[in-house]
Structures are given as C-alpha cells and as structure tokens.
Amino acid sequence: MPKRPEMQNTTVLYAVRDGYAEITLNRPEALNAFTGDMHAGLRDALERALAEDARAILITGAGRGFCAGQDLTERTLPEPGEKSDLRVFLRERYNPLIKRMRELPLPIVVAVNGVAAGAGMGVALAGDLVLAARSAKFIQAFIKIGLVPDAGSSYWLPRLVGPVRARVLAMTGEPLAAEDAAAWGLIWKCLDDEKLMPEARALAARLAASPTAAQGLTKQLLNASLDNSLTAQLDLERDTQFMAGHTTDYIEGIKAFREKRPPKFEGK
Ligand code: LHQ
C-alpha cells in the first residue's frame, strides 16, 4: 500500500546516479543528528542499494553538517531514582548499522561535508573511502556529555591514528580539523569545500564501474586483516582469490589487457 505523504521518511534521501546510490542524511536543522527514523531510513537505503544492484554507495549529509551523532532531544531523561539503559540504542541501532556498513559487499564512499560528531563520526569512519570538506571537523563528543566512544570509534581510533592520538581525541572531545584528520590517516583526503561533492561523486562513479564483486571481496579481506595473524590472512587471501578468479570480471580484465583495450566490468 502506498505510504501516506505524512508517513514518508524524509530523514534520509536516496538517489540513483552513475551506477551508484547516493544516500543523504537529511535533518539539516539538527546537523543530521540520528533519530530512530533516520536510523531506519539509512538502514533501508543501504539494503535498497544492494537490492537494486547499485555498485557503489555515497553517503553524505544535507546542509552544513555531516552528522552530530545521536539526537540528544529524542528521549526524555530518567526521573531521579530511575536508570536509563543506553545499551538499547547500540544493540538495536548503531551496532547493526556499523557492522552492516563494513560487511556490505559494495564500496562505500563517505563525503563528510561538515561536522561529524559522536556516533556521526563512527558512521563516517565505517565508510571505505572517506573524504572530507576542509571546513569539516571530527569530534569525539561523547566525553562532553559523560559518555564513552561508541558506533565503532573505540575500535577505529587506535587502529587508524594510534593509541596516543586516540586517547587525545576520546578524552578531550576536542575537534579535529579535516586537514589534520587526513594527515593523521583517519580519513583519506581533505578537499576544498566546493570540490568535495564533485570529487566524491566522480569517485563513486569510478568505483561503480570497477569489478565490484572483487571490491566486495577486497573489503572482506581488509576487514579481516585488522584482527588476523599473517598465516590466517595469507590463507584468507588464497581463498578469496579463488572466488575472485571465478568472476566474469576477472576474465574480462585479462581479455581487455591482452586486447589492449579498457575493460568493461559488470560487477559479476
Ligand atoms: C542537535 C545535535 C544533537 C540534537 C546539534 N542532537 N540536536 C549513543 C547511545 C545513546 C545515547 C546517546 O548517544 C549515543 C551516541 C552519540 O552520538 S553521543 C554524542 C551525541 N552528540 C553530541 O554530543 C554532539 C552535540 N552537538 C554539538 O556538540 C554541536 O552541535 C556541534 C559541535 C556538533 C556543532 O556545533 P555548532 O556548529 O555550533 O552547531 P549548533 O550546536 O548550533 O547546532 C545546530 C543545531 O543543531 C542546534 O539546533 P538549534 O535549534 O539551536 O539551531 C542544535 O541543538 C542542533 N544539534 N547536535 N546531537
């Protein structure tokens, strides 16, 4: 049954572009802070991209922010004597979202157009190729409200920037400028603001035209590498290459090389 207009979830926008799905967090009045609706919208958009055979995903934010983390006005605070159970947000929303982004067999480009704070920073870091506008900032805002890093931040930070810088970010909650984030290896690139979306879109289109089955396998390999021994990783490379060798894109890649022409990959 078609949804009544007032029931439509407008907190996440979905558009199909050159072979990829562009997903825009769309609560600009609150710097795209996460409500339950926005979580559902993002989750649905990721699954839709997969179901509709998009070959890459681009995630960005509407307005001047990328995402300010959990919407702090969504729930009432506990009355004196009551205790809130924040685990429910993580169990039902953030943890499945972050895992899905990492496991989705499609390359995810994140264009961080403005501030990425709290869980919004975790969502940005869960992308595969993260670009940011020069004016964007990354903030481990949790400590400012008496909370701890979540949405994967405590996993990524020590691995991406090392334990010393991870502690500074998590324990001070001070903003990190996009340029420093790139220099620290937290994100891939910092771009002048007006270049962010053209470059992110060109990158997403390029990935969408690439051998996307191998991209999914590459993502799986690199995810596993963070926790694997060398032996386990070599074994996994062997098994993953076996699978890549069964794709038609592999045949096409070799043929195109031999015929000295650009390959035409289909993601199969
Ligand atoms: C917001 C928000 C926001 C609602 C800006 N909510 N409205 C997991 C489990 C369970 C519970 C709790 O959380 C979590 C994970 C988390 O993400 S915890 C961390 C939550 N996020 C924050 O603590 C960040 C709060 N926001 C800020 O510190 C600032 O807004 C930043 C530094 C992000 C941006 O500062 P400004 O550029 O100065 O913008 P602003 O503060 O003026 O915000 C613009 C508007 O957005 C404003 O609304 P208004 O009606 O006054 O214009 C803010 O109230 C609203 N907004 N963040 N998280």
mmCIF file of C-alpha atoms and ligand atoms in Angstrom:
data_model
loop_
_atom_site.group_PDB
_atom_site.id
_atom_site.type_symbol
_atom_site.label_atom_id
_atom_site.label_comp_id
_atom_site.label_asym_id
_atom_site.label_seq_id
_atom_site.Cartn_x
_atom_site.Cartn_y
_atom_site.Cartn_z
ATOM 1 C CA MET A 1 0.000 0.000 0.000
ATOM 2 C CA PRO A 2 1.484 3.433 -0.889
ATOM 3 C CA LYS A 3 2.576 5.371 2.162
ATOM 4 C CA ARG A 4 0.568 8.467 3.017
ATOM 5 C CA PRO A 5 2.737 11.536 2.325
ATOM 6 C CA GLU A 6 2.829 12.487 6.017
ATOM 7 C CA MET A 7 4.149 8.998 6.844
ATOM 8 C CA GLN A 8 7.089 9.177 4.448
ATOM 9 C CA ASN A 9 10.514 9.001 5.989
ATOM 10 C CA THR A 10 12.206 12.103 4.654
ATOM 11 C CA THR A 11 15.136 11.980 7.048
ATOM 12 C CA VAL A 12 17.238 10.068 4.508
ATOM 13 C CA LEU A 13 17.248 10.834 0.778
ATOM 14 C CA TYR A 14 18.055 8.251 -1.847
ATOM 15 C CA ALA A 15 19.087 8.925 -5.446
ATOM 16 C CA VAL A 16 20.480 6.694 -8.159
ATOM 17 C CA ARG A 17 23.353 8.253 -10.059
ATOM 18 C CA ASP A 18 26.021 6.817 -12.387
ATOM 19 C CA GLY A 19 25.689 3.217 -11.232
ATOM 20 C CA TYR A 20 25.826 4.152 -7.539
ATOM 21 C CA ALA A 21 23.329 5.082 -4.825
ATOM 22 C CA GLU A 22 23.688 8.488 -3.213
ATOM 23 C CA ILE A 23 22.336 8.499 0.325
ATOM 24 C CA THR A 24 21.898 11.844 2.084
ATOM 25 C CA LEU A 25 21.264 12.192 5.812
ATOM 26 C CA ASN A 26 18.552 14.811 5.831
ATOM 27 C CA ARG A 27 17.863 16.512 9.141
ATOM 28 C CA PRO A 28 19.886 19.655 8.424
ATOM 29 C CA GLU A 29 18.139 21.658 11.155
ATOM 30 C CA ALA A 30 19.788 19.343 13.732
ATOM 31 C CA LEU A 31 23.056 18.799 11.827
ATOM 32 C CA ASN A 32 21.635 15.397 10.766
ATOM 33 C CA ALA A 33 21.595 14.011 14.312
ATOM 34 C CA PHE A 34 20.297 10.435 14.423
ATOM 35 C CA THR A 35 16.692 9.776 15.391
ATOM 36 C CA GLY A 36 15.069 6.349 15.206
ATOM 37 C CA ASP A 37 13.541 7.397 11.871
ATOM 38 C CA MET A 38 16.889 8.378 10.432
ATOM 39 C CA HIS A 39 18.408 5.062 11.507
ATOM 40 C CA ALA A 40 15.571 3.183 9.795
ATOM 41 C CA GLY A 41 15.961 5.376 6.711
ATOM 42 C CA LEU A 42 19.685 4.755 6.469
ATOM 43 C CA ARG A 43 19.322 1.035 7.063
ATOM 44 C CA ASP A 44 16.607 0.814 4.373
ATOM 45 C CA ALA A 45 18.674 2.881 1.934
ATOM 46 C CA LEU A 46 21.687 0.558 2.300
ATOM 47 C CA GLU A 47 19.531 -2.521 1.685
ATOM 48 C CA ARG A 48 17.784 -0.826 -1.234
ATOM 49 C CA ALA A 49 21.123 -0.076 -2.878
ATOM 50 C CA LEU A 50 22.068 -3.729 -2.613
ATOM 51 C CA ALA A 51 18.667 -5.000 -3.785
ATOM 52 C CA GLU A 52 18.613 -2.627 -6.754
ATOM 53 C CA ASP A 53 22.106 -3.647 -7.844
ATOM 54 C CA ALA A 54 23.825 -0.342 -7.159
ATOM 55 C CA ARG A 55 27.548 -0.979 -7.498
ATOM 56 C CA ALA A 56 28.748 1.630 -5.011
ATOM 57 C CA ILE A 57 27.305 3.887 -2.335
ATOM 58 C CA LEU A 58 27.976 7.515 -1.495
ATOM 59 C CA ILE A 59 26.861 8.790 1.928
ATOM 60 C CA THR A 60 26.790 12.492 2.756
ATOM 61 C CA GLY A 61 24.819 14.977 4.839
ATOM 62 C CA ALA A 62 22.382 17.749 3.890
ATOM 63 C CA GLY A 63 23.151 21.299 4.983
ATOM 64 C CA ARG A 64 26.211 22.402 6.919
ATOM 65 C CA GLY A 65 26.763 19.238 8.982
ATOM 66 C CA PHE A 66 27.505 15.611 8.206
ATOM 67 C CA CYS A 67 26.022 14.116 11.383
ATOM 68 C CA ALA A 68 26.010 15.318 15.005
ATOM 69 C CA GLY A 69 25.581 11.790 16.423
ATOM 70 C CA GLN A 70 22.617 10.674 18.450
ATOM 71 C CA ASP A 71 19.790 13.212 18.617
ATOM 72 C CA LEU A 72 20.048 14.306 22.221
ATOM 73 C CA THR A 73 16.463 15.513 22.334
ATOM 74 C CA GLU A 74 14.911 12.238 21.205
ATOM 75 C CA ARG A 75 14.381 10.727 24.614
ATOM 76 C CA THR A 76 13.399 12.113 27.969
ATOM 77 C CA LEU A 77 15.997 11.824 30.707
ATOM 78 C CA PRO A 78 15.318 9.372 33.531
ATOM 79 C CA GLU A 79 13.495 10.631 36.598
ATOM 80 C CA PRO A 80 15.515 10.709 39.840
ATOM 81 C CA GLY A 81 15.937 7.126 41.036
ATOM 82 C CA GLU A 82 15.431 5.678 37.556
ATOM 83 C CA LYS A 83 18.311 4.427 35.400
ATOM 84 C CA SER A 84 18.417 4.703 31.641
ATOM 85 C CA ASP A 85 19.604 1.753 29.586
ATOM 86 C CA LEU A 86 21.650 3.128 26.712
ATOM 87 C CA ARG A 87 22.531 -0.375 25.528
ATOM 88 C CA VAL A 88 19.292 -0.496 23.619
ATOM 89 C CA PHE A 89 20.477 2.271 21.224
ATOM 90 C CA LEU A 90 23.648 0.364 20.498
ATOM 91 C CA ARG A 91 22.119 -3.082 20.311
ATOM 92 C CA GLU A 92 19.235 -2.079 18.075
ATOM 93 C CA ARG A 93 20.627 0.812 16.076
ATOM 94 C CA TYR A 94 24.318 1.683 15.939
ATOM 95 C CA ASN A 95 25.941 -1.726 16.239
ATOM 96 C CA PRO A 96 23.921 -3.362 13.445
ATOM 97 C CA LEU A 97 24.411 -0.255 11.276
ATOM 98 C CA ILE A 98 28.195 -0.158 11.646
ATOM 99 C CA LYS A 99 28.505 -3.920 11.084
ATOM 100 C CA ARG A 100 26.300 -3.716 8.004
ATOM 101 C CA MET A 101 28.359 -0.887 6.526
ATOM 102 C CA ARG A 102 31.548 -2.899 6.998
ATOM 103 C CA GLU A 103 30.023 -6.139 5.693
ATOM 104 C CA LEU A 104 28.072 -4.726 2.762
ATOM 105 C CA PRO A 105 29.741 -6.120 -0.367
ATOM 106 C CA LEU A 106 29.809 -2.697 -2.033
ATOM 107 C CA PRO A 107 32.354 0.105 -1.781
ATOM 108 C CA ILE A 108 31.083 2.955 0.409
ATOM 109 C CA VAL A 109 32.374 6.469 -0.176
ATOM 110 C CA VAL A 110 31.638 8.922 2.637
ATOM 111 C CA ALA A 111 31.691 12.636 1.857
ATOM 112 C CA VAL A 112 31.938 14.397 5.205
ATOM 113 C CA ASN A 113 30.521 17.790 4.285
ATOM 114 C CA GLY A 114 30.592 19.311 7.780
ATOM 115 C CA VAL A 115 30.882 18.355 11.427
ATOM 116 C CA ALA A 116 30.900 14.631 12.247
ATOM 117 C CA ALA A 117 30.382 14.281 15.991
ATOM 118 C CA GLY A 118 29.814 11.366 18.378
ATOM 119 C CA ALA A 119 28.199 8.438 16.621
ATOM 120 C CA GLY A 120 28.216 10.558 13.451
ATOM 121 C CA MET A 121 31.985 10.278 13.465
ATOM 122 C CA GLY A 122 31.696 6.494 13.937
ATOM 123 C CA VAL A 123 29.387 6.265 10.925
ATOM 124 C CA ALA A 124 31.805 8.330 8.812
ATOM 125 C CA LEU A 125 34.709 6.083 9.801
ATOM 126 C CA ALA A 126 32.736 2.968 8.863
ATOM 127 C CA GLY A 127 32.946 4.000 5.202
ATOM 128 C CA ASP A 128 35.581 2.555 2.877
ATOM 129 C CA LEU A 129 36.897 5.763 1.322
ATOM 130 C CA VAL A 130 36.295 8.821 3.460
ATOM 131 C CA LEU A 131 36.672 12.303 2.012
ATOM 132 C CA ALA A 132 36.014 15.497 3.944
ATOM 133 C CA ALA A 133 35.474 19.164 3.185
ATOM 134 C CA ARG A 134 38.199 21.440 4.540
ATOM 135 C CA SER A 135 35.634 23.087 6.839
ATOM 136 C CA ALA A 136 34.553 19.739 8.343
ATOM 137 C CA LYS A 137 35.528 18.686 11.856
ATOM 138 C CA PHE A 138 35.623 15.359 13.636
ATOM 139 C CA ILE A 139 34.555 15.381 17.267
ATOM 140 C CA GLN A 140 34.522 12.566 19.802
ATOM 141 C CA ALA A 141 31.727 14.465 21.516
ATOM 142 C CA PHE A 142 30.833 11.629 23.886
ATOM 143 C CA ILE A 143 33.017 12.699 26.791
ATOM 144 C CA LYS A 144 31.454 16.188 26.769
ATOM 145 C CA ILE A 145 28.166 14.600 27.850
ATOM 146 C CA GLY A 146 29.610 11.973 30.171
ATOM 147 C CA LEU A 147 29.563 9.084 27.684
ATOM 148 C CA VAL A 148 32.155 6.833 26.107
ATOM 149 C CA PRO A 149 33.057 6.381 22.421
ATOM 150 C CA ASP A 150 30.617 4.160 20.551
ATOM 151 C CA ALA A 151 29.465 3.342 16.999
ATOM 152 C CA GLY A 152 32.896 1.804 16.399
ATOM 153 C CA SER A 153 35.015 4.819 17.378
ATOM 154 C CA SER A 154 36.925 2.943 20.083
ATOM 155 C CA TYR A 155 37.715 0.246 17.514
ATOM 156 C CA TRP A 156 38.816 2.506 14.665
ATOM 157 C CA LEU A 157 40.652 5.236 16.505
ATOM 158 C CA PRO A 158 43.588 3.252 17.948
ATOM 159 C CA ARG A 159 43.883 1.324 14.698
ATOM 160 C CA LEU A 160 43.782 4.365 12.441
ATOM 161 C CA VAL A 161 45.619 7.047 14.378
ATOM 162 C CA GLY A 162 47.404 5.032 17.098
ATOM 163 C CA PRO A 163 46.648 4.846 20.822
ATOM 164 C CA VAL A 164 48.170 8.211 21.773
ATOM 165 C CA ARG A 165 46.116 10.300 19.359
ATOM 166 C CA ALA A 166 43.068 8.097 20.015
ATOM 167 C CA ARG A 167 43.284 8.983 23.701
ATOM 168 C CA VAL A 168 43.592 12.689 22.974
ATOM 169 C CA LEU A 169 40.517 12.673 20.740
ATOM 170 C CA ALA A 170 38.388 10.478 23.004
ATOM 171 C CA MET A 171 39.429 12.013 26.329
ATOM 172 C CA THR A 172 39.355 15.703 25.409
ATOM 173 C CA GLY A 173 36.480 15.739 22.916
ATOM 174 C CA GLU A 174 38.370 18.496 21.084
ATOM 175 C CA PRO A 175 37.523 18.904 17.374
ATOM 176 C CA LEU A 176 39.973 17.583 14.814
ATOM 177 C CA ALA A 177 40.104 19.608 11.593
ATOM 178 C CA ALA A 178 39.620 17.689 8.334
ATOM 179 C CA GLU A 179 43.107 18.569 7.184
ATOM 180 C CA ASP A 180 44.606 17.056 10.358
ATOM 181 C CA ALA A 181 42.281 14.052 10.090
ATOM 182 C CA ALA A 182 43.771 13.361 6.653
ATOM 183 C CA ALA A 183 47.341 13.963 7.877
ATOM 184 C CA TRP A 184 46.708 11.554 10.794
ATOM 185 C CA GLY A 185 45.370 8.836 8.484
ATOM 186 C CA LEU A 186 41.870 8.963 9.980
ATOM 187 C CA ILE A 187 40.373 9.747 6.583
ATOM 188 C CA TRP A 188 41.690 9.523 3.071
ATOM 189 C CA LYS A 189 41.529 13.109 1.822
ATOM 190 C CA CYS A 190 40.601 16.642 2.697
ATOM 191 C CA LEU A 191 39.285 18.776 -0.169
ATOM 192 C CA ASP A 192 38.281 22.389 -0.629
ATOM 193 C CA ASP A 193 34.580 22.605 0.227
ATOM 194 C CA GLU A 194 33.367 23.213 -3.324
ATOM 195 C CA LYS A 195 35.390 20.266 -4.625
ATOM 196 C CA LEU A 196 34.044 17.718 -2.130
ATOM 197 C CA MET A 197 30.859 16.577 -3.868
ATOM 198 C CA PRO A 198 32.180 16.619 -7.454
ATOM 199 C CA GLU A 199 35.182 14.564 -6.386
ATOM 200 C CA ALA A 200 33.165 12.195 -4.172
ATOM 201 C CA ARG A 201 30.652 11.627 -6.982
ATOM 202 C CA ALA A 202 33.371 11.005 -9.553
ATOM 203 C CA LEU A 203 34.987 8.522 -7.179
ATOM 204 C CA ALA A 204 31.681 6.713 -6.516
ATOM 205 C CA ALA A 205 31.016 6.511 -10.273
ATOM 206 C CA ARG A 206 34.518 5.177 -10.872
ATOM 207 C CA LEU A 207 34.058 2.510 -8.196
ATOM 208 C CA ALA A 208 30.647 1.598 -9.628
ATOM 209 C CA ALA A 209 32.327 0.861 -12.964
ATOM 210 C CA SER A 210 35.023 -1.252 -11.322
ATOM 211 C CA PRO A 211 34.939 -5.055 -10.750
ATOM 212 C CA THR A 212 32.602 -4.682 -7.792
ATOM 213 C CA ALA A 213 32.485 -8.373 -6.886
ATOM 214 C CA ALA A 214 36.247 -8.142 -6.295
ATOM 215 C CA GLN A 215 35.677 -4.882 -4.392
ATOM 216 C CA GLY A 216 33.354 -6.724 -2.012
ATOM 217 C CA LEU A 217 35.951 -9.458 -1.529
ATOM 218 C CA THR A 218 38.715 -6.880 -1.040
ATOM 219 C CA LYS A 219 36.640 -5.219 1.644
ATOM 220 C CA GLN A 220 36.176 -8.576 3.368
ATOM 221 C CA LEU A 221 39.946 -9.201 3.257
ATOM 222 C CA LEU A 222 40.920 -5.820 4.621
ATOM 223 C CA ASN A 223 38.308 -6.032 7.387
ATOM 224 C CA ALA A 224 39.690 -9.393 8.487
ATOM 225 C CA SER A 225 43.288 -8.210 8.296
ATOM 226 C CA LEU A 226 42.818 -5.907 11.288
ATOM 227 C CA ASP A 227 42.385 -8.899 13.582
ATOM 228 C CA ASN A 228 44.212 -11.723 11.769
ATOM 229 C CA SER A 229 47.669 -13.257 12.066
ATOM 230 C CA LEU A 230 49.830 -13.297 8.909
ATOM 231 C CA THR A 231 49.165 -17.017 8.438
ATOM 232 C CA ALA A 232 45.424 -16.622 8.748
ATOM 233 C CA GLN A 233 45.471 -13.659 6.409
ATOM 234 C CA LEU A 234 47.527 -15.476 3.773
ATOM 235 C CA ASP A 235 45.041 -18.345 3.911
ATOM 236 C CA LEU A 236 42.182 -15.928 3.532
ATOM 237 C CA GLU A 237 43.871 -14.250 0.549
ATOM 238 C CA ARG A 238 44.230 -17.669 -1.075
ATOM 239 C CA ASP A 239 40.537 -18.470 -0.576
ATOM 240 C CA THR A 240 39.341 -15.026 -1.588
ATOM 241 C CA GLN A 241 41.469 -15.016 -4.722
ATOM 242 C CA PHE A 242 39.895 -18.364 -5.560
ATOM 243 C CA MET A 243 36.499 -16.656 -5.506
ATOM 244 C CA ALA A 244 37.709 -13.613 -7.461
ATOM 245 C CA GLY A 245 39.083 -15.999 -10.078
ATOM 246 C CA HIS A 246 35.539 -17.258 -10.681
ATOM 247 C CA THR A 247 34.118 -13.864 -11.610
ATOM 248 C CA THR A 248 33.405 -12.890 -15.195
ATOM 249 C CA ASP A 249 35.086 -9.558 -14.452
ATOM 250 C CA TYR A 250 38.360 -11.429 -13.969
ATOM 251 C CA ILE A 251 38.030 -12.973 -17.432
ATOM 252 C CA GLU A 252 37.129 -9.558 -18.846
ATOM 253 C CA GLY A 253 40.109 -7.939 -17.098
ATOM 254 C CA ILE A 254 42.562 -10.404 -18.608
ATOM 255 C CA LYS A 255 40.946 -10.248 -22.065
ATOM 256 C CA ALA A 256 40.971 -6.439 -22.065
ATOM 257 C CA PHE A 257 44.628 -6.437 -21.036
ATOM 258 C CA ARG A 258 45.587 -8.796 -23.840
ATOM 259 C CA GLU A 259 43.482 -6.903 -26.378
ATOM 260 C CA LYS A 260 44.938 -3.575 -25.207
ATOM 261 C CA ARG A 261 41.505 -2.007 -24.588
ATOM 262 C CA PRO A 262 39.760 -0.637 -21.494
ATOM 263 C CA PRO A 263 37.884 -3.365 -19.574
ATOM 264 C CA LYS A 264 34.103 -3.284 -19.242
ATOM 265 C CA PHE A 265 33.307 -4.665 -15.819
ATOM 266 C CA GLU A 266 29.831 -5.760 -14.793
ATOM 267 C CA GLY A 267 30.298 -6.492 -11.128
ATOM 268 C CA LYS A 268 29.835 -10.236 -11.666
HETATM 269 C C1 LHQ B 1 21.469 18.715 17.772
HETATM 270 C C2 LHQ B 1 22.532 17.836 17.972
HETATM 271 C C3 LHQ B 1 22.288 16.572 18.548
HETATM 272 C C4 LHQ B 1 20.028 17.167 18.640
HETATM 273 C C5 LHQ B 1 23.317 19.643 17.149
HETATM 274 N N1 LHQ B 1 21.012 16.279 18.865
HETATM 275 N N2 LHQ B 1 20.218 18.386 18.100
HETATM 276 C C6 LHQ B 1 24.621 6.575 21.696
HETATM 277 C C7 LHQ B 1 23.775 5.886 22.598
HETATM 278 C C8 LHQ B 1 22.762 6.522 23.329
HETATM 279 C C9 LHQ B 1 22.610 7.764 23.624
HETATM 280 C C10 LHQ B 1 23.493 8.798 23.352
HETATM 281 O O1 LHQ B 1 24.353 8.808 22.280
HETATM 282 C C11 LHQ B 1 24.918 7.871 21.623
HETATM 283 C C12 LHQ B 1 25.938 8.241 20.661
HETATM 284 C C13 LHQ B 1 26.268 9.699 20.495
HETATM 285 O O2 LHQ B 1 26.320 10.132 19.377
HETATM 286 S S1 LHQ B 1 26.614 10.636 21.856
HETATM 287 C C14 LHQ B 1 27.107 12.168 21.160
HETATM 288 C C15 LHQ B 1 25.929 12.986 20.684
HETATM 289 N N3 LHQ B 1 26.336 14.174 20.001
HETATM 290 C C16 LHQ B 1 26.806 15.235 20.636
HETATM 291 O O3 LHQ B 1 27.005 15.273 21.820
HETATM 292 C C17 LHQ B 1 27.063 16.449 19.783
HETATM 293 C C18 LHQ B 1 26.147 17.576 20.192
HETATM 294 N N4 LHQ B 1 26.315 18.718 19.320
HETATM 295 C C19 LHQ B 1 27.329 19.583 19.440
HETATM 296 O O4 LHQ B 1 28.178 19.476 20.291
HETATM 297 C C20 LHQ B 1 27.359 20.719 18.477
HETATM 298 O O5 LHQ B 1 26.073 20.899 17.942
HETATM 299 C C21 LHQ B 1 28.357 20.522 17.340
HETATM 300 C C22 LHQ B 1 29.788 20.651 17.892
HETATM 301 C C23 LHQ B 1 28.182 19.171 16.659
HETATM 302 C C24 LHQ B 1 28.167 21.621 16.279
HETATM 303 O O6 LHQ B 1 28.201 22.888 16.898
HETATM 304 P P1 LHQ B 1 27.699 24.175 16.096
HETATM 305 O O7 LHQ B 1 28.277 24.178 14.744
HETATM 306 O O8 LHQ B 1 27.949 25.346 16.988
HETATM 307 O O9 LHQ B 1 26.119 23.970 15.894
HETATM 308 P P2 LHQ B 1 24.953 24.081 16.993
HETATM 309 O O10 LHQ B 1 25.389 23.493 18.274
HETATM 310 O O11 LHQ B 1 24.413 25.482 16.993
HETATM 311 O O12 LHQ B 1 23.851 23.094 16.357
HETATM 312 C C25 LHQ B 1 22.960 23.497 15.297
HETATM 313 C C26 LHQ B 1 21.600 22.929 15.626
HETATM 314 O O13 LHQ B 1 21.670 21.506 15.637
HETATM 315 C C27 LHQ B 1 21.134 23.349 17.022
HETATM 316 O O14 LHQ B 1 19.737 23.467 16.994
HETATM 317 P P3 LHQ B 1 19.059 24.938 17.091
HETATM 318 O O15 LHQ B 1 17.600 24.664 17.064
HETATM 319 O O16 LHQ B 1 19.556 25.572 18.351
HETATM 320 O O17 LHQ B 1 19.562 25.667 15.879
HETATM 321 C C28 LHQ B 1 21.495 22.135 17.857
HETATM 322 O O18 LHQ B 1 20.714 21.995 19.005
HETATM 323 C C29 LHQ B 1 21.226 21.005 16.885
HETATM 324 N N5 LHQ B 1 22.004 19.820 17.242
HETATM 325 N N6 LHQ B 1 23.689 18.445 17.585
HETATM 326 N N7 LHQ B 1 23.251 15.649 18.746
#
